[in-house]
């Protein structure tokens, strides 16, 4: 149990050290947009996609101004959810199935 708490503490520290949350971004907003991620983004419900676009545009604006959000607006580790993950897993599974089928 102690090791689990330590690991969680390290995760939180790393999350905050990465700095993207200070711009209002979530972890999935920072994924490199390869073909799998692009396909997963196409499958996102419209409201999730629009929220992502808003966060990214706001972060770009803040970055250009050399500013960050007030601390009470930072995305907290506990509030960051992997909204793209289920769609991305599905896309990857489908691609792997296709690749396996094409090898036959």
mmCIF file of N, CA, C and O in Angstrom, residues 13-103:
data_model
loop_
_atom_site.group_PDB
_atom_site.id
_atom_site.type_symbol
_atom_site.label_atom_id
_atom_site.label_comp_id
_atom_site.label_asym_id
_atom_site.label_seq_id
_atom_site.Cartn_x
_atom_site.Cartn_y
_atom_site.Cartn_z
ATOM 1 N N UNK A 13 3.218 14.573 -9.102
ATOM 2 C CA UNK A 13 4.332 15.498 -9.265
ATOM 3 C C UNK A 13 4.687 15.642 -10.738
ATOM 4 O O UNK A 13 4.834 16.751 -11.246
ATOM 5 N N UNK A 14 4.789 14.531 -11.447
ATOM 6 C CA UNK A 14 5.144 14.559 -12.865
ATOM 7 C C UNK A 14 4.073 15.286 -13.677
ATOM 8 O O UNK A 14 4.382 16.060 -14.573
ATOM 9 N N UNK A 15 2.813 15.032 -13.339
ATOM 10 C CA UNK A 15 1.699 15.681 -14.030
ATOM 11 C C UNK A 15 1.832 17.197 -13.925
ATOM 12 O O UNK A 15 1.721 17.915 -14.916
ATOM 13 N N UNK A 16 2.101 17.687 -12.728
ATOM 14 C CA UNK A 16 2.238 19.133 -12.524
ATOM 15 C C UNK A 16 3.533 19.671 -13.130
ATOM 16 O O UNK A 16 3.567 20.787 -13.637
ATOM 17 N N UNK A 17 4.599 18.862 -13.094
ATOM 18 C CA UNK A 17 5.883 19.292 -13.652
ATOM 19 C C UNK A 17 5.807 19.414 -15.177
ATOM 20 O O UNK A 17 6.501 20.247 -15.762
ATOM 21 N N UNK A 18 4.971 18.607 -15.815
ATOM 22 C CA UNK A 18 4.840 18.659 -17.274
ATOM 23 C C UNK A 18 4.354 20.035 -17.721
ATOM 24 O O UNK A 18 4.746 20.534 -18.765
ATOM 25 N N UNK A 19 3.461 20.643 -16.936
ATOM 26 C CA UNK A 19 3.072 22.032 -17.164
ATOM 27 C C UNK A 19 1.887 22.278 -18.079
ATOM 28 O O UNK A 19 1.358 23.384 -18.099
ATOM 29 N N UNK A 20 1.445 21.278 -18.824
ATOM 30 C CA UNK A 20 0.332 21.518 -19.743
ATOM 31 C C UNK A 20 -0.946 21.897 -19.017
ATOM 32 O O UNK A 20 -1.783 22.623 -19.557
ATOM 33 N N UNK A 21 -1.097 21.425 -17.780
ATOM 34 C CA UNK A 21 -2.310 21.733 -17.019
ATOM 35 C C UNK A 21 -2.401 23.211 -16.658
ATOM 36 O O UNK A 21 -3.480 23.743 -16.452
ATOM 37 N N UNK A 22 -1.261 23.900 -16.636
ATOM 38 C CA UNK A 22 -1.246 25.330 -16.309
ATOM 39 C C UNK A 22 -1.835 26.170 -17.440
ATOM 40 O O UNK A 22 -2.168 27.322 -17.255
ATOM 41 N N UNK A 23 -1.953 25.551 -18.608
ATOM 42 C CA UNK A 23 -2.581 26.200 -19.768
ATOM 43 C C UNK A 23 -4.025 25.732 -19.951
ATOM 44 O O UNK A 23 -4.674 26.090 -20.926
ATOM 45 N N UNK A 24 -4.499 24.891 -19.032
ATOM 46 C CA UNK A 24 -5.866 24.397 -19.114
ATOM 47 C C UNK A 24 -6.021 23.161 -19.986
ATOM 48 O O UNK A 24 -7.128 22.788 -20.331
ATOM 49 N N UNK A 25 -4.904 22.534 -20.329
ATOM 50 C CA UNK A 25 -4.957 21.349 -21.175
ATOM 51 C C UNK A 25 -5.088 20.084 -20.341
ATOM 52 O O UNK A 25 -4.618 20.023 -19.210
ATOM 53 N N UNK A 26 -5.696 19.078 -20.939
ATOM 54 C CA UNK A 26 -5.773 17.753 -20.344
ATOM 55 C C UNK A 26 -4.725 16.883 -21.023
ATOM 56 O O UNK A 26 -4.213 17.219 -22.095
ATOM 57 N N UNK A 27 -4.417 15.770 -20.404
ATOM 58 C CA UNK A 27 -3.381 14.877 -20.923
ATOM 59 C C UNK A 27 -3.643 14.471 -22.375
ATOM 60 O O UNK A 27 -2.739 14.491 -23.206
ATOM 61 N N UNK A 28 -4.869 14.106 -22.697
ATOM 62 C CA UNK A 28 -5.189 13.657 -24.059
ATOM 63 C C UNK A 28 -5.101 14.786 -25.085
ATOM 64 O O UNK A 28 -5.003 14.523 -26.280
ATOM 65 N N UNK A 29 -5.115 16.031 -24.629
ATOM 66 C CA UNK A 29 -4.957 17.165 -25.551
ATOM 67 C C UNK A 29 -3.529 17.235 -26.087
ATOM 68 O O UNK A 29 -3.285 17.876 -27.106
ATOM 69 N N UNK A 30 -2.597 16.595 -25.392
ATOM 70 C CA UNK A 30 -1.183 16.718 -25.742
ATOM 71 C C UNK A 30 -0.657 15.537 -26.556
ATOM 72 O O UNK A 30 0.522 15.505 -26.880
ATOM 73 N N UNK A 31 -1.527 14.593 -26.894
ATOM 74 C CA UNK A 31 -1.082 13.425 -27.670
ATOM 75 C C UNK A 31 -0.614 13.836 -29.055
ATOM 76 O O UNK A 31 -1.223 14.699 -29.700
ATOM 77 N N UNK A 32 0.458 13.204 -29.517
ATOM 78 C CA UNK A 32 0.924 13.425 -30.884
ATOM 79 C C UNK A 32 -0.146 12.891 -31.835
ATOM 80 O O UNK A 32 -0.623 11.761 -31.683
ATOM 81 N N UNK A 33 -0.517 13.697 -32.811
ATOM 82 C CA UNK A 33 -1.621 13.319 -33.695
ATOM 83 C C UNK A 33 -1.139 12.447 -34.848
ATOM 84 O O UNK A 33 -1.001 12.899 -35.980
ATOM 85 N N UNK A 34 -0.922 11.161 -34.550
ATOM 86 C CA UNK A 34 -0.622 10.209 -35.605
ATOM 87 C C UNK A 34 -1.943 9.767 -36.241
ATOM 88 O O UNK A 34 -3.011 10.289 -35.897
ATOM 89 N N UNK A 35 -1.890 8.832 -37.164
ATOM 90 C CA UNK A 35 -3.106 8.405 -37.872
ATOM 91 C C UNK A 35 -4.160 7.842 -36.928
ATOM 92 O O UNK A 35 -5.355 8.087 -37.103
ATOM 93 N N UNK A 36 -3.724 7.076 -35.913
ATOM 94 C CA UNK A 36 -4.669 6.499 -34.956
ATOM 95 C C UNK A 36 -5.380 7.594 -34.159
ATOM 96 O O UNK A 36 -6.598 7.555 -33.978
ATOM 97 N N UNK A 37 -4.622 8.570 -33.688
ATOM 98 C CA UNK A 37 -5.214 9.655 -32.901
ATOM 99 C C UNK A 37 -6.159 10.479 -33.776
ATOM 100 O O UNK A 37 -7.261 10.845 -33.343
ATOM 101 N N UNK A 38 -5.766 10.744 -35.010
ATOM 102 C CA UNK A 38 -6.637 11.514 -35.912
ATOM 103 C C UNK A 38 -7.959 10.796 -36.135
ATOM 104 O O UNK A 38 -9.016 11.431 -36.133
ATOM 105 N N UNK A 39 -7.904 9.483 -36.300
ATOM 106 C CA UNK A 39 -9.144 8.716 -36.494
ATOM 107 C C UNK A 39 -9.984 8.733 -35.220
ATOM 108 O O UNK A 39 -11.206 8.875 -35.274
ATOM 109 N N UNK A 40 -9.342 8.613 -34.056
ATOM 110 C CA UNK A 40 -10.076 8.649 -32.787
ATOM 111 C C UNK A 40 -10.750 10.007 -32.604
ATOM 112 O O UNK A 40 -11.890 10.086 -32.125
ATOM 113 N N UNK A 41 -10.071 11.080 -33.008
ATOM 114 C CA UNK A 41 -10.657 12.417 -32.891
ATOM 115 C C UNK A 41 -11.912 12.548 -33.754
ATOM 116 O O UNK A 41 -12.872 13.214 -33.364
ATOM 117 N N UNK A 42 -11.912 11.909 -34.912
ATOM 118 C CA UNK A 42 -13.092 11.949 -35.778
ATOM 119 C C UNK A 42 -14.296 11.280 -35.120
ATOM 120 O O UNK A 42 -15.438 11.605 -35.432
ATOM 121 N N UNK A 43 -14.031 10.346 -34.225
ATOM 122 C CA UNK A 43 -15.107 9.590 -33.575
ATOM 123 C C UNK A 43 -15.609 10.231 -32.287
ATOM 124 O O UNK A 43 -16.594 9.769 -31.713
ATOM 125 N N UNK A 44 -14.923 11.253 -31.820
ATOM 126 C CA UNK A 44 -15.354 11.926 -30.584
ATOM 127 C C UNK A 44 -16.727 12.554 -30.762
ATOM 128 O O UNK A 44 -17.018 13.113 -31.825
ATOM 129 N N UNK A 45 -17.563 12.507 -29.732
ATOM 130 C CA UNK A 45 -18.812 13.265 -29.791
ATOM 131 C C UNK A 45 -18.490 14.753 -29.973
ATOM 132 O O UNK A 45 -17.444 15.229 -29.510
ATOM 133 N N UNK A 46 -19.381 15.464 -30.625
ATOM 134 C CA UNK A 46 -19.125 16.858 -30.980
ATOM 135 C C UNK A 46 -18.760 17.718 -29.778
ATOM 136 O O UNK A 46 -17.837 18.540 -29.845
ATOM 137 N N UNK A 47 -19.473 17.548 -28.657
ATOM 138 C CA UNK A 47 -19.192 18.399 -27.492
ATOM 139 C C UNK A 47 -17.780 18.152 -26.944
ATOM 140 O O UNK A 47 -17.102 19.100 -26.539
ATOM 141 N N UNK A 48 -17.311 16.909 -26.941
ATOM 142 C CA UNK A 48 -15.948 16.631 -26.474
ATOM 143 C C UNK A 48 -14.914 17.207 -27.432
ATOM 144 O O UNK A 48 -13.891 17.757 -27.003
ATOM 145 N N UNK A 49 -15.183 17.113 -28.716
ATOM 146 C CA UNK A 49 -14.276 17.671 -29.714
ATOM 147 C C UNK A 49 -14.188 19.190 -29.569
ATOM 148 O O UNK A 49 -13.100 19.769 -29.584
ATOM 149 N N UNK A 50 -15.354 19.830 -29.409
ATOM 150 C CA UNK A 50 -15.381 21.293 -29.259
ATOM 151 C C UNK A 50 -14.662 21.750 -27.994
ATOM 152 O O UNK A 50 -13.961 22.768 -27.997
ATOM 153 N N UNK A 51 -14.831 20.995 -26.905
ATOM 154 C CA UNK A 51 -14.125 21.330 -25.657
ATOM 155 C C UNK A 51 -12.616 21.212 -25.853
ATOM 156 O O UNK A 51 -11.848 22.059 -25.388
ATOM 157 N N UNK A 52 -12.180 20.189 -26.583
ATOM 158 C CA UNK A 52 -10.754 20.004 -26.866
ATOM 159 C C UNK A 52 -10.209 21.173 -27.677
ATOM 160 O O UNK A 52 -9.159 21.736 -27.352
ATOM 161 N N UNK A 53 -10.928 21.544 -28.731
ATOM 162 C CA UNK A 53 -10.493 22.652 -29.587
ATOM 163 C C UNK A 53 -10.397 23.940 -28.776
ATOM 164 O O UNK A 53 -9.420 24.689 -28.898
ATOM 165 N N UNK A 54 -11.363 24.185 -27.906
ATOM 166 C CA UNK A 54 -11.334 25.386 -27.065
ATOM 167 C C UNK A 54 -10.087 25.387 -26.172
ATOM 168 O O UNK A 54 -9.378 26.391 -26.072
ATOM 169 N N UNK A 55 -9.820 24.252 -25.517
ATOM 170 C CA UNK A 55 -8.661 24.183 -24.612
ATOM 171 C C UNK A 55 -7.359 24.422 -25.371
ATOM 172 O O UNK A 55 -6.478 25.141 -24.894
ATOM 173 N N UNK A 56 -7.244 23.839 -26.553
ATOM 174 C CA UNK A 56 -6.012 23.982 -27.334
ATOM 175 C C UNK A 56 -5.842 25.422 -27.813
ATOM 176 O O UNK A 56 -4.752 25.992 -27.717
ATOM 177 N N UNK A 57 -6.920 26.035 -28.299
ATOM 178 C CA UNK A 57 -6.828 27.430 -28.751
ATOM 179 C C UNK A 57 -6.476 28.361 -27.591
ATOM 180 O O UNK A 57 -5.657 29.269 -27.740
ATOM 181 N N UNK A 58 -7.084 28.141 -26.438
ATOM 182 C CA UNK A 58 -6.783 28.970 -25.268
ATOM 183 C C UNK A 58 -5.323 28.792 -24.857
ATOM 184 O O UNK A 58 -4.631 29.763 -24.550
ATOM 185 N N UNK A 59 -4.838 27.554 -24.889
ATOM 186 C CA UNK A 59 -3.449 27.284 -24.511
ATOM 187 C C UNK A 59 -2.475 27.964 -25.486
ATOM 188 O O UNK A 59 -1.467 28.526 -25.063
ATOM 189 N N UNK A 60 -2.784 27.913 -26.773
ATOM 190 C CA UNK A 60 -1.928 28.578 -27.759
ATOM 191 C C UNK A 60 -1.897 30.085 -27.525
ATOM 192 O O UNK A 60 -0.832 30.712 -27.575
ATOM 193 N N UNK A 61 -3.065 30.654 -27.250
ATOM 194 C CA UNK A 61 -3.153 32.086 -26.984
ATOM 195 C C UNK A 61 -2.330 32.465 -25.747
ATOM 196 O O UNK A 61 -1.566 33.431 -25.765
ATOM 197 N N UNK A 62 -2.482 31.684 -24.687
ATOM 198 C CA UNK A 62 -1.724 31.951 -23.455
ATOM 199 C C UNK A 62 -0.227 31.824 -23.704
ATOM 200 O O UNK A 62 0.561 32.641 -23.228
ATOM 201 N N UNK A 63 0.150 30.811 -24.456
ATOM 202 C CA UNK A 63 1.560 30.591 -24.744
ATOM 203 C C UNK A 63 2.148 31.767 -25.525
ATOM 204 O O UNK A 63 3.258 32.224 -25.226
ATOM 205 N N UNK A 64 1.411 32.248 -26.515
ATOM 206 C CA UNK A 64 1.881 33.392 -27.300
ATOM 207 C C UNK A 64 2.055 34.638 -26.436
ATOM 208 O O UNK A 64 2.936 35.461 -26.680
ATOM 209 N N UNK A 65 1.216 34.766 -25.427
ATOM 210 C CA UNK A 65 1.279 35.920 -24.528
ATOM 211 C C UNK A 65 2.250 35.693 -23.358
ATOM 212 O O UNK A 65 2.380 36.562 -22.496
ATOM 213 N N UNK A 66 2.887 34.518 -23.329
ATOM 214 C CA UNK A 66 3.787 34.143 -22.234
ATOM 215 C C UNK A 66 3.070 34.234 -20.887
ATOM 216 O O UNK A 66 3.584 34.804 -19.925
ATOM 217 N N UNK A 67 1.859 33.668 -20.857
ATOM 218 C CA UNK A 67 1.052 33.668 -19.637
ATOM 219 C C UNK A 67 0.596 32.246 -19.339
ATOM 220 O O UNK A 67 0.646 31.379 -20.196
ATOM 221 N N UNK A 68 0.140 32.043 -18.112
ATOM 222 C CA UNK A 68 -0.540 30.809 -17.738
ATOM 223 C C UNK A 68 -1.849 31.204 -17.061
ATOM 224 O O UNK A 68 -2.056 32.371 -16.726
ATOM 225 N N UNK A 69 -2.722 30.233 -16.892
ATOM 226 C CA UNK A 69 -4.001 30.497 -16.228
ATOM 227 C C UNK A 69 -3.776 30.747 -14.739
ATOM 228 O O UNK A 69 -2.780 30.291 -14.171
ATOM 229 N N UNK A 70 -4.721 31.435 -14.098
ATOM 230 C CA UNK A 70 -4.664 31.535 -12.631
ATOM 231 C C UNK A 70 -4.710 30.119 -12.042
ATOM 232 O O UNK A 70 -5.341 29.223 -12.607
ATOM 233 N N UNK A 71 -4.036 29.905 -10.941
ATOM 234 C CA UNK A 71 -3.886 28.570 -10.364
ATOM 235 C C UNK A 71 -5.224 27.865 -10.131
ATOM 236 O O UNK A 71 -5.322 26.651 -10.293
ATOM 237 N N UNK A 72 -6.275 28.607 -9.804
ATOM 238 C CA UNK A 72 -7.572 27.958 -9.555
ATOM 239 C C UNK A 72 -8.213 27.429 -10.842
ATOM 240 O O UNK A 72 -9.200 26.709 -10.780
ATOM 241 N N UNK A 73 -7.653 27.757 -12.002
ATOM 242 C CA UNK A 73 -8.181 27.264 -13.277
ATOM 243 C C UNK A 73 -7.311 26.160 -13.892
ATOM 244 O O UNK A 73 -7.631 25.644 -14.948
ATOM 245 N N UNK A 74 -6.209 25.808 -13.235
ATOM 246 C CA UNK A 74 -5.365 24.726 -13.732
ATOM 247 C C UNK A 74 -6.147 23.422 -13.678
ATOM 248 O O UNK A 74 -6.941 23.200 -12.761
ATOM 249 N N UNK A 75 -5.928 22.546 -14.638
ATOM 250 C CA UNK A 75 -6.551 21.220 -14.608
ATOM 251 C C UNK A 75 -5.829 20.408 -13.537
ATOM 252 O O UNK A 75 -4.610 20.284 -13.554
ATOM 253 N N UNK A 76 -6.603 19.892 -12.588
ATOM 254 C CA UNK A 76 -6.023 19.119 -11.500
ATOM 255 C C UNK A 76 -5.884 17.655 -11.924
ATOM 256 O O UNK A 76 -6.665 17.147 -12.713
ATOM 257 N N UNK A 77 -4.881 17.003 -11.387
ATOM 258 C CA UNK A 77 -4.602 15.599 -11.698
ATOM 259 C C UNK A 77 -5.856 14.740 -11.540
ATOM 260 O O UNK A 77 -6.158 13.916 -12.390
ATOM 261 N N UNK A 78 -6.580 14.979 -10.458
ATOM 262 C CA UNK A 78 -7.778 14.175 -10.166
ATOM 263 C C UNK A 78 -8.913 14.454 -11.144
ATOM 264 O O UNK A 78 -9.810 13.626 -11.304
ATOM 265 N N UNK A 79 -8.916 15.619 -11.776
ATOM 266 C CA UNK A 79 -10.002 16.003 -12.690
ATOM 267 C C UNK A 79 -9.706 15.638 -14.138
ATOM 268 O O UNK A 79 -10.586 15.685 -14.987
ATOM 269 N N UNK A 80 -8.457 15.314 -14.430
ATOM 270 C CA UNK A 80 -8.057 14.993 -15.792
ATOM 271 C C UNK A 80 -8.518 13.571 -16.106
ATOM 272 O O UNK A 80 -8.113 12.616 -15.460
ATOM 273 N N UNK A 81 -9.399 13.445 -17.077
ATOM 274 C CA UNK A 81 -9.850 12.114 -17.479
ATOM 275 C C UNK A 81 -9.420 11.847 -18.911
ATOM 276 O O UNK A 81 -9.307 12.770 -19.720
ATOM 277 N N UNK A 82 -9.167 10.612 -19.228
ATOM 278 C CA UNK A 82 -8.685 10.221 -20.552
ATOM 279 C C UNK A 82 -9.882 10.097 -21.498
ATOM 280 O O UNK A 82 -10.334 9.013 -21.814
ATOM 281 N N UNK A 83 -10.383 11.241 -21.961
ATOM 282 C CA UNK A 83 -11.593 11.259 -22.781
ATOM 283 C C UNK A 83 -11.391 10.616 -24.144
ATOM 284 O O UNK A 83 -12.330 10.098 -24.750
ATOM 285 N N UNK A 84 -10.169 10.606 -24.649
ATOM 286 C CA UNK A 84 -9.903 10.058 -25.983
ATOM 287 C C UNK A 84 -9.554 8.576 -25.942
ATOM 288 O O UNK A 84 -9.686 7.868 -26.941
ATOM 289 N N UNK A 85 -9.151 8.089 -24.794
ATOM 290 C CA UNK A 85 -8.639 6.723 -24.661
ATOM 291 C C UNK A 85 -9.575 5.635 -25.188
ATOM 292 O O UNK A 85 -9.121 4.762 -25.942
ATOM 293 N N UNK A 86 -10.874 5.639 -24.850
ATOM 294 C CA UNK A 86 -11.728 4.553 -25.368
ATOM 295 C C UNK A 86 -11.804 4.541 -26.896
ATOM 296 O O UNK A 86 -11.810 3.477 -27.513
ATOM 297 N N UNK A 87 -11.833 5.712 -27.496
ATOM 298 C CA UNK A 87 -11.905 5.806 -28.958
ATOM 299 C C UNK A 87 -10.579 5.373 -29.577
ATOM 300 O O UNK A 87 -10.555 4.679 -30.588
ATOM 301 N N UNK A 88 -9.483 5.755 -28.940
ATOM 302 C CA UNK A 88 -8.161 5.412 -29.443
ATOM 303 C C UNK A 88 -7.920 3.902 -29.351
ATOM 304 O O UNK A 88 -7.397 3.289 -30.283
ATOM 305 N N UNK A 89 -8.329 3.298 -28.241
ATOM 306 C CA UNK A 89 -8.181 1.844 -28.093
ATOM 307 C C UNK A 89 -8.953 1.110 -29.185
ATOM 308 O O UNK A 89 -8.471 0.124 -29.746
ATOM 309 N N UNK A 90 -10.151 1.597 -29.478
ATOM 310 C CA UNK A 90 -10.982 0.979 -30.518
ATOM 311 C C UNK A 90 -10.309 1.102 -31.891
ATOM 312 O O UNK A 90 -10.259 0.147 -32.662
ATOM 313 N N UNK A 91 -9.782 2.278 -32.199
ATOM 314 C CA UNK A 91 -9.109 2.502 -33.481
ATOM 315 C C UNK A 91 -7.893 1.590 -33.608
ATOM 316 O O UNK A 91 -7.675 0.960 -34.650
ATOM 317 N N UNK A 92 -7.099 1.487 -32.556
ATOM 318 C CA UNK A 92 -5.898 0.648 -32.579
ATOM 319 C C UNK A 92 -6.283 -0.819 -32.743
ATOM 320 O O UNK A 92 -5.666 -1.551 -33.529
ATOM 321 N N UNK A 93 -7.313 -1.253 -32.011
ATOM 322 C CA UNK A 93 -7.773 -2.642 -32.127
ATOM 323 C C UNK A 93 -8.212 -2.939 -33.557
ATOM 324 O O UNK A 93 -7.845 -3.971 -34.130
ATOM 325 N N UNK A 94 -8.982 -2.014 -34.156
ATOM 326 C CA UNK A 94 -9.442 -2.210 -35.534
ATOM 327 C C UNK A 94 -8.270 -2.253 -36.517
ATOM 328 O O UNK A 94 -8.253 -3.079 -37.433
ATOM 329 N N UNK A 95 -7.290 -1.365 -36.317
ATOM 330 C CA UNK A 95 -6.118 -1.357 -37.202
ATOM 331 C C UNK A 95 -5.343 -2.658 -37.093
ATOM 332 O O UNK A 95 -4.939 -3.252 -38.098
ATOM 333 N N UNK A 96 -5.151 -3.145 -35.867
ATOM 334 C CA UNK A 96 -4.419 -4.392 -35.668
ATOM 335 C C UNK A 96 -5.170 -5.574 -36.284
ATOM 336 O O UNK A 96 -4.558 -6.463 -36.870
ATOM 337 N N UNK A 97 -6.492 -5.558 -36.163
ATOM 338 C CA UNK A 97 -7.306 -6.603 -36.799
ATOM 339 C C UNK A 97 -7.133 -6.578 -38.309
ATOM 340 O O UNK A 97 -6.964 -7.614 -38.948
ATOM 341 N N UNK A 98 -7.180 -5.351 -38.881
ATOM 342 C CA UNK A 98 -7.009 -5.188 -40.326
ATOM 343 C C UNK A 98 -5.642 -5.688 -40.783
ATOM 344 O O UNK A 98 -5.514 -6.406 -41.780
ATOM 345 N N UNK A 99 -4.602 -5.320 -40.006
ATOM 346 C CA UNK A 99 -3.249 -5.741 -40.349
ATOM 347 C C UNK A 99 -3.115 -7.247 -40.284
ATOM 348 O O UNK A 99 -2.473 -7.865 -41.134
ATOM 349 N N UNK A 100 -3.707 -7.857 -39.249
ATOM 350 C CA UNK A 100 -3.653 -9.315 -39.115
ATOM 351 C C UNK A 100 -4.407 -9.994 -40.269
ATOM 352 O O UNK A 100 -3.958 -10.993 -40.815
ATOM 353 N N UNK A 101 -5.540 -9.428 -40.648
ATOM 354 C CA UNK A 101 -6.340 -9.986 -41.743
ATOM 355 C C UNK A 101 -5.579 -9.883 -43.065
ATOM 356 O O UNK A 101 -5.592 -10.821 -43.868
ATOM 357 N N UNK A 102 -4.898 -8.764 -43.276
ATOM 358 C CA UNK A 102 -4.161 -8.566 -44.518
ATOM 359 C C UNK A 102 -2.925 -9.452 -44.626
ATOM 360 O O UNK A 102 -2.440 -9.701 -45.720
ATOM 361 N N UNK A 103 -2.419 -9.946 -43.501
ATOM 362 C CA UNK A 103 -1.253 -10.854 -43.499
ATOM 363 C C UNK A 103 -1.643 -12.254 -43.959
ATOM 364 O O UNK A 103 -0.791 -13.010 -44.389
#
